[in-house]
């Protein structure tokens, strides 16, 4: 029964993967989900998982030395990508060069010597320390 209901509602609403204003003037996404109502914690967790997976894929494509980094340094790059996008992360030329050399102290320095670090503060300091040491804080 619920499957039939979903099919009809999907057909009537249509799928919009980008936010839009419905005829009533409400910001909406998906199959007519009113964003003013927010989302559930479960939906937020699902979206986060999708976004982190996309960030990981982008970083793996950007950096040939991905497999040699180890879990913690991989996490650092994925979190940076999640935060700023692959385009801005790719612009960290000196950091990438340091990573290719295996110079994690220099990579850490380059992370902190950026506008991004000034914008995100503690997050950047913690990620830079994890990049330097290869250990979670």
PDB file of N, CA and C in Angstrom, residues 67-113:
ATOM      1  N   UNK A  67      46.834   6.152  -1.197  1.00  0.00           N
ATOM      2  CA  UNK A  67      46.977   4.876  -0.477  1.00  0.00           C
ATOM      3  C   UNK A  67      48.151   4.869   0.494  1.00  0.00           C
ATOM      4  N   UNK A  68      49.147   5.704   0.275  1.00  0.00           N
ATOM      5  CA  UNK A  68      50.307   5.742   1.156  1.00  0.00           C
ATOM      6  C   UNK A  68      50.109   6.647   2.379  1.00  0.00           C
ATOM      7  N   UNK A  69      49.015   7.369   2.433  1.00  0.00           N
ATOM      8  CA  UNK A  69      48.841   8.369   3.494  1.00  0.00           C
ATOM      9  C   UNK A  69      48.498   7.797   4.858  1.00  0.00           C
ATOM     10  N   UNK A  70      47.761   6.740   4.919  1.00  0.00           N
ATOM     11  CA  UNK A  70      47.259   6.247   6.197  1.00  0.00           C
ATOM     12  C   UNK A  70      45.915   6.887   6.513  1.00  0.00           C
ATOM     13  N   UNK A  71      45.174   6.228   7.362  1.00  0.00           N
ATOM     14  CA  UNK A  71      43.789   6.615   7.650  1.00  0.00           C
ATOM     15  C   UNK A  71      43.634   8.048   8.154  1.00  0.00           C
ATOM     16  N   UNK A  72      44.468   8.459   9.087  1.00  0.00           N
ATOM     17  CA  UNK A  72      44.295   9.781   9.701  1.00  0.00           C
ATOM     18  C   UNK A  72      44.530  10.892   8.687  1.00  0.00           C
ATOM     19  N   UNK A  73      45.600  10.786   7.926  1.00  0.00           N
ATOM     20  CA  UNK A  73      45.890  11.821   6.928  1.00  0.00           C
ATOM     21  C   UNK A  73      44.860  11.797   5.798  1.00  0.00           C
ATOM     22  N   UNK A  74      44.367  10.623   5.459  1.00  0.00           N
ATOM     23  CA  UNK A  74      43.270  10.552   4.494  1.00  0.00           C
ATOM     24  C   UNK A  74      42.056  11.301   5.034  1.00  0.00           C
ATOM     25  N   UNK A  75      41.739  11.072   6.317  1.00  0.00           N
ATOM     26  CA  UNK A  75      40.611  11.774   6.927  1.00  0.00           C
ATOM     27  C   UNK A  75      40.790  13.284   6.845  1.00  0.00           C
ATOM     28  N   UNK A  76      41.997  13.762   7.134  1.00  0.00           N
ATOM     29  CA  UNK A  76      42.258  15.202   7.104  1.00  0.00           C
ATOM     30  C   UNK A  76      41.903  15.777   5.739  1.00  0.00           C
ATOM     31  N   UNK A  77      42.369  15.132   4.682  1.00  0.00           N
ATOM     32  CA  UNK A  77      42.101  15.631   3.334  1.00  0.00           C
ATOM     33  C   UNK A  77      40.619  15.549   2.983  1.00  0.00           C
ATOM     34  N   UNK A  78      39.964  14.475   3.390  1.00  0.00           N
ATOM     35  CA  UNK A  78      38.530  14.332   3.113  1.00  0.00           C
ATOM     36  C   UNK A  78      37.747  15.403   3.861  1.00  0.00           C
ATOM     37  N   UNK A  79      38.112  15.657   5.113  1.00  0.00           N
ATOM     38  CA  UNK A  79      37.394  16.681   5.870  1.00  0.00           C
ATOM     39  C   UNK A  79      37.615  18.066   5.271  1.00  0.00           C
ATOM     40  N   UNK A  80      38.835  18.342   4.832  1.00  0.00           N
ATOM     41  CA  UNK A  80      39.092  19.626   4.175  1.00  0.00           C
ATOM     42  C   UNK A  80      38.268  19.750   2.902  1.00  0.00           C
ATOM     43  N   UNK A  81      38.196  18.675   2.124  1.00  0.00           N
ATOM     44  CA  UNK A  81      37.411  18.680   0.892  1.00  0.00           C
ATOM     45  C   UNK A  81      35.933  18.869   1.197  1.00  0.00           C
ATOM     46  N   UNK A  82      35.448  18.184   2.209  1.00  0.00           N
ATOM     47  CA  UNK A  82      34.055  18.328   2.625  1.00  0.00           C
ATOM     48  C   UNK A  82      33.772  19.784   2.989  1.00  0.00           C
ATOM     49  N   UNK A  83      34.709  20.405   3.678  1.00  0.00           N
ATOM     50  CA  UNK A  83      34.524  21.766   4.171  1.00  0.00           C
ATOM     51  C   UNK A  83      34.602  22.816   3.071  1.00  0.00           C
ATOM     52  N   UNK A  84      35.563  22.680   2.150  1.00  0.00           N
ATOM     53  CA  UNK A  84      35.785  23.759   1.185  1.00  0.00           C
ATOM     54  C   UNK A  84      35.546  23.370  -0.268  1.00  0.00           C
ATOM     55  N   UNK A  85      35.394  22.084  -0.542  1.00  0.00           N
ATOM     56  CA  UNK A  85      35.223  21.639  -1.920  1.00  0.00           C
ATOM     57  C   UNK A  85      36.565  21.309  -2.554  1.00  0.00           C
ATOM     58  N   UNK A  86      36.536  20.436  -3.536  1.00  0.00           N
ATOM     59  CA  UNK A  86      37.775  19.969  -4.158  1.00  0.00           C
ATOM     60  C   UNK A  86      38.476  21.083  -4.925  1.00  0.00           C
ATOM     61  N   UNK A  87      37.737  22.013  -5.491  1.00  0.00           N
ATOM     62  CA  UNK A  87      38.357  23.107  -6.238  1.00  0.00           C
ATOM     63  C   UNK A  87      39.287  23.941  -5.381  1.00  0.00           C
ATOM     64  N   UNK A  88      38.814  24.336  -4.220  1.00  0.00           N
ATOM     65  CA  UNK A  88      39.647  25.140  -3.317  1.00  0.00           C
ATOM     66  C   UNK A  88      40.760  24.288  -2.708  1.00  0.00           C
ATOM     67  N   UNK A  89      40.459  23.040  -2.390  1.00  0.00           N
ATOM     68  CA  UNK A  89      41.494  22.169  -1.834  1.00  0.00           C
ATOM     69  C   UNK A  89      42.608  21.929  -2.852  1.00  0.00           C
ATOM     70  N   UNK A  90      42.250  21.775  -4.109  1.00  0.00           N
ATOM     71  CA  UNK A  90      43.252  21.544  -5.157  1.00  0.00           C
ATOM     72  C   UNK A  90      44.214  22.719  -5.284  1.00  0.00           C
ATOM     73  N   UNK A  91      43.786  23.900  -4.853  1.00  0.00           N
ATOM     74  CA  UNK A  91      44.625  25.095  -4.957  1.00  0.00           C
ATOM     75  C   UNK A  91      45.728  25.145  -3.899  1.00  0.00           C
ATOM     76  N   UNK A  92      45.740  24.204  -2.961  1.00  0.00           N
ATOM     77  CA  UNK A  92      46.790  24.141  -1.938  1.00  0.00           C
ATOM     78  C   UNK A  92      48.035  23.482  -2.539  1.00  0.00           C
ATOM     79  N   UNK A  93      48.620  24.114  -3.543  1.00  0.00           N
ATOM     80  CA  UNK A  93      49.710  23.523  -4.331  1.00  0.00           C
ATOM     81  C   UNK A  93      50.911  23.108  -3.475  1.00  0.00           C
ATOM     82  N   UNK A  94      51.312  23.974  -2.553  1.00  0.00           N
ATOM     83  CA  UNK A  94      52.482  23.650  -1.723  1.00  0.00           C
ATOM     84  C   UNK A  94      52.180  22.501  -0.770  1.00  0.00           C
ATOM     85  N   UNK A  95      50.947  22.410  -0.295  1.00  0.00           N
ATOM     86  CA  UNK A  95      50.575  21.287   0.574  1.00  0.00           C
ATOM     87  C   UNK A  95      50.652  19.976  -0.207  1.00  0.00           C
ATOM     88  N   UNK A  96      50.098  19.972  -1.430  1.00  0.00           N
ATOM     89  CA  UNK A  96      50.134  18.754  -2.250  1.00  0.00           C
ATOM     90  C   UNK A  96      51.573  18.350  -2.551  1.00  0.00           C
ATOM     91  N   UNK A  97      52.424  19.338  -2.847  1.00  0.00           N
ATOM     92  CA  UNK A  97      53.834  19.030  -3.127  1.00  0.00           C
ATOM     93  C   UNK A  97      54.499  18.421  -1.896  1.00  0.00           C
ATOM     94  N   UNK A  98      54.205  18.965  -0.725  1.00  0.00           N
ATOM     95  CA  UNK A  98      54.767  18.415   0.517  1.00  0.00           C
ATOM     96  C   UNK A  98      54.275  16.994   0.745  1.00  0.00           C
ATOM     97  N   UNK A  99      53.010  16.739   0.478  1.00  0.00           N
ATOM     98  CA  UNK A  99      52.468  15.386   0.644  1.00  0.00           C
ATOM     99  C   UNK A  99      53.156  14.404  -0.298  1.00  0.00           C
ATOM    100  N   UNK A 100      53.403  14.828  -1.524  1.00  0.00           N
ATOM    101  CA  UNK A 100      54.091  13.949  -2.479  1.00  0.00           C
ATOM    102  C   UNK A 100      55.490  13.591  -1.993  1.00  0.00           C
ATOM    103  N   UNK A 101      56.129  14.512  -1.275  1.00  0.00           N
ATOM    104  CA  UNK A 101      57.471  14.261  -0.722  1.00  0.00           C
ATOM    105  C   UNK A 101      57.402  13.489   0.587  1.00  0.00           C
ATOM    106  N   UNK A 102      56.207  13.349   1.147  1.00  0.00           N
ATOM    107  CA  UNK A 102      56.069  12.710   2.453  1.00  0.00           C
ATOM    108  C   UNK A 102      56.459  13.633   3.595  1.00  0.00           C
ATOM    109  N   UNK A 103      56.499  14.928   3.331  1.00  0.00           N
ATOM    110  CA  UNK A 103      56.873  15.932   4.334  1.00  0.00           C
ATOM    111  C   UNK A 103      55.599  16.450   5.003  1.00  0.00           C
ATOM    112  N   UNK A 104      55.158  15.732   6.014  1.00  0.00           N
ATOM    113  CA  UNK A 104      53.877  16.040   6.647  1.00  0.00           C
ATOM    114  C   UNK A 104      53.939  17.293   7.507  1.00  0.00           C
ATOM    115  N   UNK A 105      55.104  17.621   8.033  1.00  0.00           N
ATOM    116  CA  UNK A 105      55.246  18.869   8.788  1.00  0.00           C
ATOM    117  C   UNK A 105      55.041  20.064   7.855  1.00  0.00           C
ATOM    118  N   UNK A 106      55.626  19.992   6.666  1.00  0.00           N
ATOM    119  CA  UNK A 106      55.453  21.077   5.693  1.00  0.00           C
ATOM    120  C   UNK A 106      54.007  21.142   5.207  1.00  0.00           C
ATOM    121  N   UNK A 107      53.390  19.994   4.988  1.00  0.00           N
ATOM    122  CA  UNK A 107      51.984  19.977   4.573  1.00  0.00           C
ATOM    123  C   UNK A 107      51.117  20.626   5.643  1.00  0.00           C
ATOM    124  N   UNK A 108      51.408  20.307   6.899  1.00  0.00           N
ATOM    125  CA  UNK A 108      50.685  20.893   8.027  1.00  0.00           C
ATOM    126  C   UNK A 108      50.859  22.409   8.047  1.00  0.00           C
ATOM    127  N   UNK A 109      52.082  22.866   7.850  1.00  0.00           N
ATOM    128  CA  UNK A 109      52.361  24.300   7.815  1.00  0.00           C
ATOM    129  C   UNK A 109      51.561  24.979   6.707  1.00  0.00           C
ATOM    130  N   UNK A 110      51.548  24.377   5.529  1.00  0.00           N
ATOM    131  CA  UNK A 110      50.829  24.967   4.395  1.00  0.00           C
ATOM    132  C   UNK A 110      49.328  25.042   4.661  1.00  0.00           C
ATOM    133  N   UNK A 111      48.804  24.066   5.372  1.00  0.00           N
ATOM    134  CA  UNK A 111      47.387  24.111   5.745  1.00  0.00           C
ATOM    135  C   UNK A 111      47.103  25.341   6.598  1.00  0.00           C
ATOM    136  N   UNK A 112      47.998  25.597   7.550  1.00  0.00           N
ATOM    137  CA  UNK A 112      47.789  26.716   8.473  1.00  0.00           C
ATOM    138  C   UNK A 112      48.099  28.068   7.838  1.00  0.00           C
ATOM    139  N   UNK A 113      48.926  28.057   6.805  1.00  0.00           N
ATOM    140  CA  UNK A 113      49.305  29.295   6.118  1.00  0.00           C
ATOM    141  C   UNK A 113      48.318  29.570   4.981  1.00  0.00           C
TER     142      UNK A 113
END
